[in-house]
PDB file of C-alpha atoms in Angstrom:
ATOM      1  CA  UNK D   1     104.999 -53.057-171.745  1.00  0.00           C
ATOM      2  CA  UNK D   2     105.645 -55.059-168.562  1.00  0.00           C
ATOM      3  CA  UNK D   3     108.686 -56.389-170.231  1.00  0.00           C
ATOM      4  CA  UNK D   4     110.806 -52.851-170.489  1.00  0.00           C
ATOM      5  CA  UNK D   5     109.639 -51.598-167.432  1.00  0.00           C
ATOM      6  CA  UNK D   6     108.406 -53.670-164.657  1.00  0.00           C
ATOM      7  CA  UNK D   7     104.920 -51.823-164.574  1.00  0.00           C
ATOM      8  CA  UNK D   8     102.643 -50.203-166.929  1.00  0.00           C
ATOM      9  CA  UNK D   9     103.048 -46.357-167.087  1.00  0.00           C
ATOM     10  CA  UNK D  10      99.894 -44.825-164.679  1.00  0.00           C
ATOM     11  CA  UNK D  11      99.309 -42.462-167.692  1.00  0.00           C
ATOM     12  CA  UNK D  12      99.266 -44.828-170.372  1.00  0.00           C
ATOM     13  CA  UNK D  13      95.864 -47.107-171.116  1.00  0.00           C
ATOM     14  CA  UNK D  14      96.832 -50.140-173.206  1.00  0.00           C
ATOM     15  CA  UNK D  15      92.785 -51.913-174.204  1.00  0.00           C
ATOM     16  CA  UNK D  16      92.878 -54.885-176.940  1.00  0.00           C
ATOM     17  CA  UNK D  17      89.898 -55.587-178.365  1.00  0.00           C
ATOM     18  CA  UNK D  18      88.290 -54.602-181.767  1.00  0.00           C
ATOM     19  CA  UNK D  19      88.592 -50.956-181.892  1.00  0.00           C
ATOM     20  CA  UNK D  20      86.672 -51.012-184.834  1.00  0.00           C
ATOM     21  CA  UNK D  21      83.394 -51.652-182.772  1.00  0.00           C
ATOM     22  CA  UNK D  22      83.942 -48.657-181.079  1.00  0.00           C
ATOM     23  CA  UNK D  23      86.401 -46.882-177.566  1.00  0.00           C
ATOM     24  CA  UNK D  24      85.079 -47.851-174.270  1.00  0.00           C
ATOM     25  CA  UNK D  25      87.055 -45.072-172.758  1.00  0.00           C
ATOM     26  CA  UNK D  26      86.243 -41.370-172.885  1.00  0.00           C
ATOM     27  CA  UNK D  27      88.304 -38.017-171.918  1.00  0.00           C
ATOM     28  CA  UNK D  28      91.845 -39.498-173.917  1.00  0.00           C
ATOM     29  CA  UNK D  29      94.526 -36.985-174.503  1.00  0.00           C
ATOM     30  CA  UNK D  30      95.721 -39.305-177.436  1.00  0.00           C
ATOM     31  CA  UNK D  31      95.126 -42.214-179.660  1.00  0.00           C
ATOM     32  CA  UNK D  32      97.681 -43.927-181.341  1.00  0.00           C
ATOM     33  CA  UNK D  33      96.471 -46.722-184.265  1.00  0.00           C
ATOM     34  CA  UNK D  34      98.431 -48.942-186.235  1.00  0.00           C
ATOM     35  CA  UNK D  35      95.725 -51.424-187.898  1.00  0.00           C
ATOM     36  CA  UNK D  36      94.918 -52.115-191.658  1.00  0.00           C
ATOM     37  CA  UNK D  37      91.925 -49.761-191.770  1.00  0.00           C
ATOM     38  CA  UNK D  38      92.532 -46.384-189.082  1.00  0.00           C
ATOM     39  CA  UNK D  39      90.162 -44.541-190.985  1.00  0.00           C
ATOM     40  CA  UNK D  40      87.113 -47.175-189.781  1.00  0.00           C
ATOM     41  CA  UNK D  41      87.541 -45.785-186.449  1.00  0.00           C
ATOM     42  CA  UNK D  42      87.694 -41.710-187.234  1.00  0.00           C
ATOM     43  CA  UNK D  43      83.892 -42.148-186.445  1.00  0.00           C
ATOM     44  CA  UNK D  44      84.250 -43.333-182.645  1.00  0.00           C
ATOM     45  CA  UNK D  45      86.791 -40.783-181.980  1.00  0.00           C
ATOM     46  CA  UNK D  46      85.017 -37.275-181.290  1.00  0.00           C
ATOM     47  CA  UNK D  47      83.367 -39.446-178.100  1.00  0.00           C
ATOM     48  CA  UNK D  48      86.571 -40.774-176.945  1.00  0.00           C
ATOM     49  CA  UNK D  49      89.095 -38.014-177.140  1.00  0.00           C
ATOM     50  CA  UNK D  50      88.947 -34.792-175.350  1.00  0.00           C
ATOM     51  CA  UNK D  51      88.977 -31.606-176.971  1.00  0.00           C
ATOM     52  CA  UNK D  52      92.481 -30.605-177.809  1.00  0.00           C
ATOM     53  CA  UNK D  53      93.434 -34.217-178.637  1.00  0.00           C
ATOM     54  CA  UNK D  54      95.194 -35.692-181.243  1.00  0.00           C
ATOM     55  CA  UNK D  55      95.117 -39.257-183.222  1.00  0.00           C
ATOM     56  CA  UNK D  56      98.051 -40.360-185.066  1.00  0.00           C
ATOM     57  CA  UNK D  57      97.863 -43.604-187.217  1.00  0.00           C
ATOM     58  CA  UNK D  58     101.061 -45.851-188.620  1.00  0.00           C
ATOM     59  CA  UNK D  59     100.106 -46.931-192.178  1.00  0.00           C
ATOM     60  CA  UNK D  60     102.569 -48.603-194.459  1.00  0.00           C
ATOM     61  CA  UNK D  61     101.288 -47.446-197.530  1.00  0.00           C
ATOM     62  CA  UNK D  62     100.306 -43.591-198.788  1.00  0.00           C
ATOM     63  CA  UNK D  63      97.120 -44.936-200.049  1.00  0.00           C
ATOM     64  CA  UNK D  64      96.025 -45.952-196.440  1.00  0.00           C
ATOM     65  CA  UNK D  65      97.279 -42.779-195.097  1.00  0.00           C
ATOM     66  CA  UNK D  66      95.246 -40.850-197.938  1.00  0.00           C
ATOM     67  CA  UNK D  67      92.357 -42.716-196.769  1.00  0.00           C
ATOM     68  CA  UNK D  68      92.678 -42.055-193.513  1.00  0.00           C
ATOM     69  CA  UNK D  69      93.449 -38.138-194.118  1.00  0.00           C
ATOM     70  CA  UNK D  70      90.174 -37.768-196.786  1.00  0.00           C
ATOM     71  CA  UNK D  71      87.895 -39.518-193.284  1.00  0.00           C
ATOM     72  CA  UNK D  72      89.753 -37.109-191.113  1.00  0.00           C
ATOM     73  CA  UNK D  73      89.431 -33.874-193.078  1.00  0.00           C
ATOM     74  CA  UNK D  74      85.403 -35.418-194.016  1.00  0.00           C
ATOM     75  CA  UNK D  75      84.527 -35.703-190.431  1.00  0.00           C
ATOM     76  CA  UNK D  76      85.324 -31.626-190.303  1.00  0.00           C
ATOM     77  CA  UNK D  77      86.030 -31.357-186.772  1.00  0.00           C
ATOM     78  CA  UNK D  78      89.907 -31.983-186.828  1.00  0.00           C
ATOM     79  CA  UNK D  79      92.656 -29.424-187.305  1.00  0.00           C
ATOM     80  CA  UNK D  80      96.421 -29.621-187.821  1.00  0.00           C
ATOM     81  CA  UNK D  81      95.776 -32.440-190.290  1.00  0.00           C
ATOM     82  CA  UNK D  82      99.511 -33.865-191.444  1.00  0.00           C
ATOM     83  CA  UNK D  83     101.270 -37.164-193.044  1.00  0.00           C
ATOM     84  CA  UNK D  84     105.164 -37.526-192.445  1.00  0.00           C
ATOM     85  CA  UNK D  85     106.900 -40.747-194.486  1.00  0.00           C
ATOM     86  CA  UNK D  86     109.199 -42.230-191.925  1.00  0.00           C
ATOM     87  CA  UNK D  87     112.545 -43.439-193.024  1.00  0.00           C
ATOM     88  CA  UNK D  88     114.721 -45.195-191.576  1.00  0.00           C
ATOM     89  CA  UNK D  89     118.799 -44.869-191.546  1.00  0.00           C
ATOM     90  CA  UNK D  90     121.322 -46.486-189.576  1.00  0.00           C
ATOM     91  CA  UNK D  91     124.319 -44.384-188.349  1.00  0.00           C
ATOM     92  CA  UNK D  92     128.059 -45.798-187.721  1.00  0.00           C
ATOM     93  CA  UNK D  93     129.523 -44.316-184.581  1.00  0.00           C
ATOM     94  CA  UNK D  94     132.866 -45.173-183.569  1.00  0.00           C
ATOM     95  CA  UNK D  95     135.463 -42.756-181.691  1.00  0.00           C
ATOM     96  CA  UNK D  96     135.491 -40.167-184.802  1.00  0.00           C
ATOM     97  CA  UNK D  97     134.448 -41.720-187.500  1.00  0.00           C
ATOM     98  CA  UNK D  98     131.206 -40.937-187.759  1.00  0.00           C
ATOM     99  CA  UNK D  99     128.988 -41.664-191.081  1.00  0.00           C
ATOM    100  CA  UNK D 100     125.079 -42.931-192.075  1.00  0.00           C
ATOM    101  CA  UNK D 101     125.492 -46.462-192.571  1.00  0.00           C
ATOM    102  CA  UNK D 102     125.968 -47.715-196.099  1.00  0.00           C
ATOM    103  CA  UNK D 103     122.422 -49.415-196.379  1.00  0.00           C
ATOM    104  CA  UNK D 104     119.615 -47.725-195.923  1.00  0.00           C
ATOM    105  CA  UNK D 105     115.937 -49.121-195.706  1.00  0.00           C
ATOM    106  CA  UNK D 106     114.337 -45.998-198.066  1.00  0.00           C
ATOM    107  CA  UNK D 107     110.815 -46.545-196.531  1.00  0.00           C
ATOM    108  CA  UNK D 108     109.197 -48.014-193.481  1.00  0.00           C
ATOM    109  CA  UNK D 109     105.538 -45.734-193.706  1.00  0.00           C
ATOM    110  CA  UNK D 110     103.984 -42.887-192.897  1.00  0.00           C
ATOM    111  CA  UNK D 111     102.662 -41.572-189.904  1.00  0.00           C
ATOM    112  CA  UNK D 112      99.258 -39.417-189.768  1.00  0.00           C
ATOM    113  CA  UNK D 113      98.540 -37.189-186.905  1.00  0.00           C
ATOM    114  CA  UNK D 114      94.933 -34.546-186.490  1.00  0.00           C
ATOM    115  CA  UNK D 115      94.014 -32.799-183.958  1.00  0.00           C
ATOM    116  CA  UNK D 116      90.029 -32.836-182.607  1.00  0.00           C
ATOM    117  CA  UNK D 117      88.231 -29.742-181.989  1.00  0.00           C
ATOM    118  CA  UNK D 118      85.410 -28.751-180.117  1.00  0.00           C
ATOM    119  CA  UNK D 119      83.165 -27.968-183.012  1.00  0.00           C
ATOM    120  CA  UNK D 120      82.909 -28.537-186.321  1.00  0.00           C
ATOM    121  CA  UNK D 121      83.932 -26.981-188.715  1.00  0.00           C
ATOM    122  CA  UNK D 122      82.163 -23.798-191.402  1.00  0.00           C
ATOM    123  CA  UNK D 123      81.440 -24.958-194.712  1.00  0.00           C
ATOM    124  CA  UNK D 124      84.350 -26.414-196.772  1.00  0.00           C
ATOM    125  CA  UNK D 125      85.005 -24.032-199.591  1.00  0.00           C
ATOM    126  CA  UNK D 126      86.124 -25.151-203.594  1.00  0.00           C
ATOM    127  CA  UNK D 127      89.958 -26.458-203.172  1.00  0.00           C
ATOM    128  CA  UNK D 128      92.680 -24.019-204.329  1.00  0.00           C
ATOM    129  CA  UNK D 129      90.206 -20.865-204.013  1.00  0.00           C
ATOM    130  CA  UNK D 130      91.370 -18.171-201.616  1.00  0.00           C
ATOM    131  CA  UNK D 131      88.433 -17.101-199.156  1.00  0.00           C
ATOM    132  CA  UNK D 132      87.261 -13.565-200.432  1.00  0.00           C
ATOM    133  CA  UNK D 133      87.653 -10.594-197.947  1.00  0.00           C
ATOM    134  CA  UNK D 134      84.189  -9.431-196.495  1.00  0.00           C
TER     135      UNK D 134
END
């Protein structure tokens, strides 16, 4: 980060080490993962991020991000629970003539995002079944 900047953002906490082990650090707005396997460290998260939170993980393939999702949504105490491909298009600019460039990379991956809550949550209920009014 040194290398755009000069220094290292004061609000921005950079840690390498195996994340999989576990966070050392507690009371994070955010963590951002781009690793093989994000959803081995959905367990370690509810003691590292504040209420309120979010995670997002990069994956390069849907079945990562579906695994990540199905660890997210099992965990029960995330909200606001999305997947967004990312793609990629280059755009020519010049005086007027202005036009997406020719080539186009059609896929780069898909980005992940939940939000942690303070409590878990009810019982899931059967998929596709409205919730009865009481």
């Amino acid at each position: 980060m040194r290398a755009f900047g000069g220094l290292l953002a004061g609000n921005l906490l950079l840690r390498e080490r195996d994340i999989y082990a576990g966070l050392v650090d507690g009371e994070l707005d955010r963590v951002v993962l781009d690793l093989p396997e994000p959803w081995r460290v959905v367990p370690h998260l509810p003691g590292a991020l504040c209420p309120g939170g979010w995670v997002a993980a990069y994956t390069p393939s849907i079945i990562q991000a579906s695994q990540f999702i199905e660890a997210v949504r099992a965990d029960r105490r995330y909200v606001q629970i999305e997947t967004h491909e990312v793609l990629l298009r280059g755009w020519h600019i010049q005086g007027l003539a202005v036009r997406p460039e020719h080539d186009m990379v059609g896929h780069t991956g898909f980005v992940s995002v939940a939000r942690l809550i303070d409590e878990p949550l009810g019982e899931p209920r059967e998929p596709g079944r409205p919730t009865r009014p009481t």
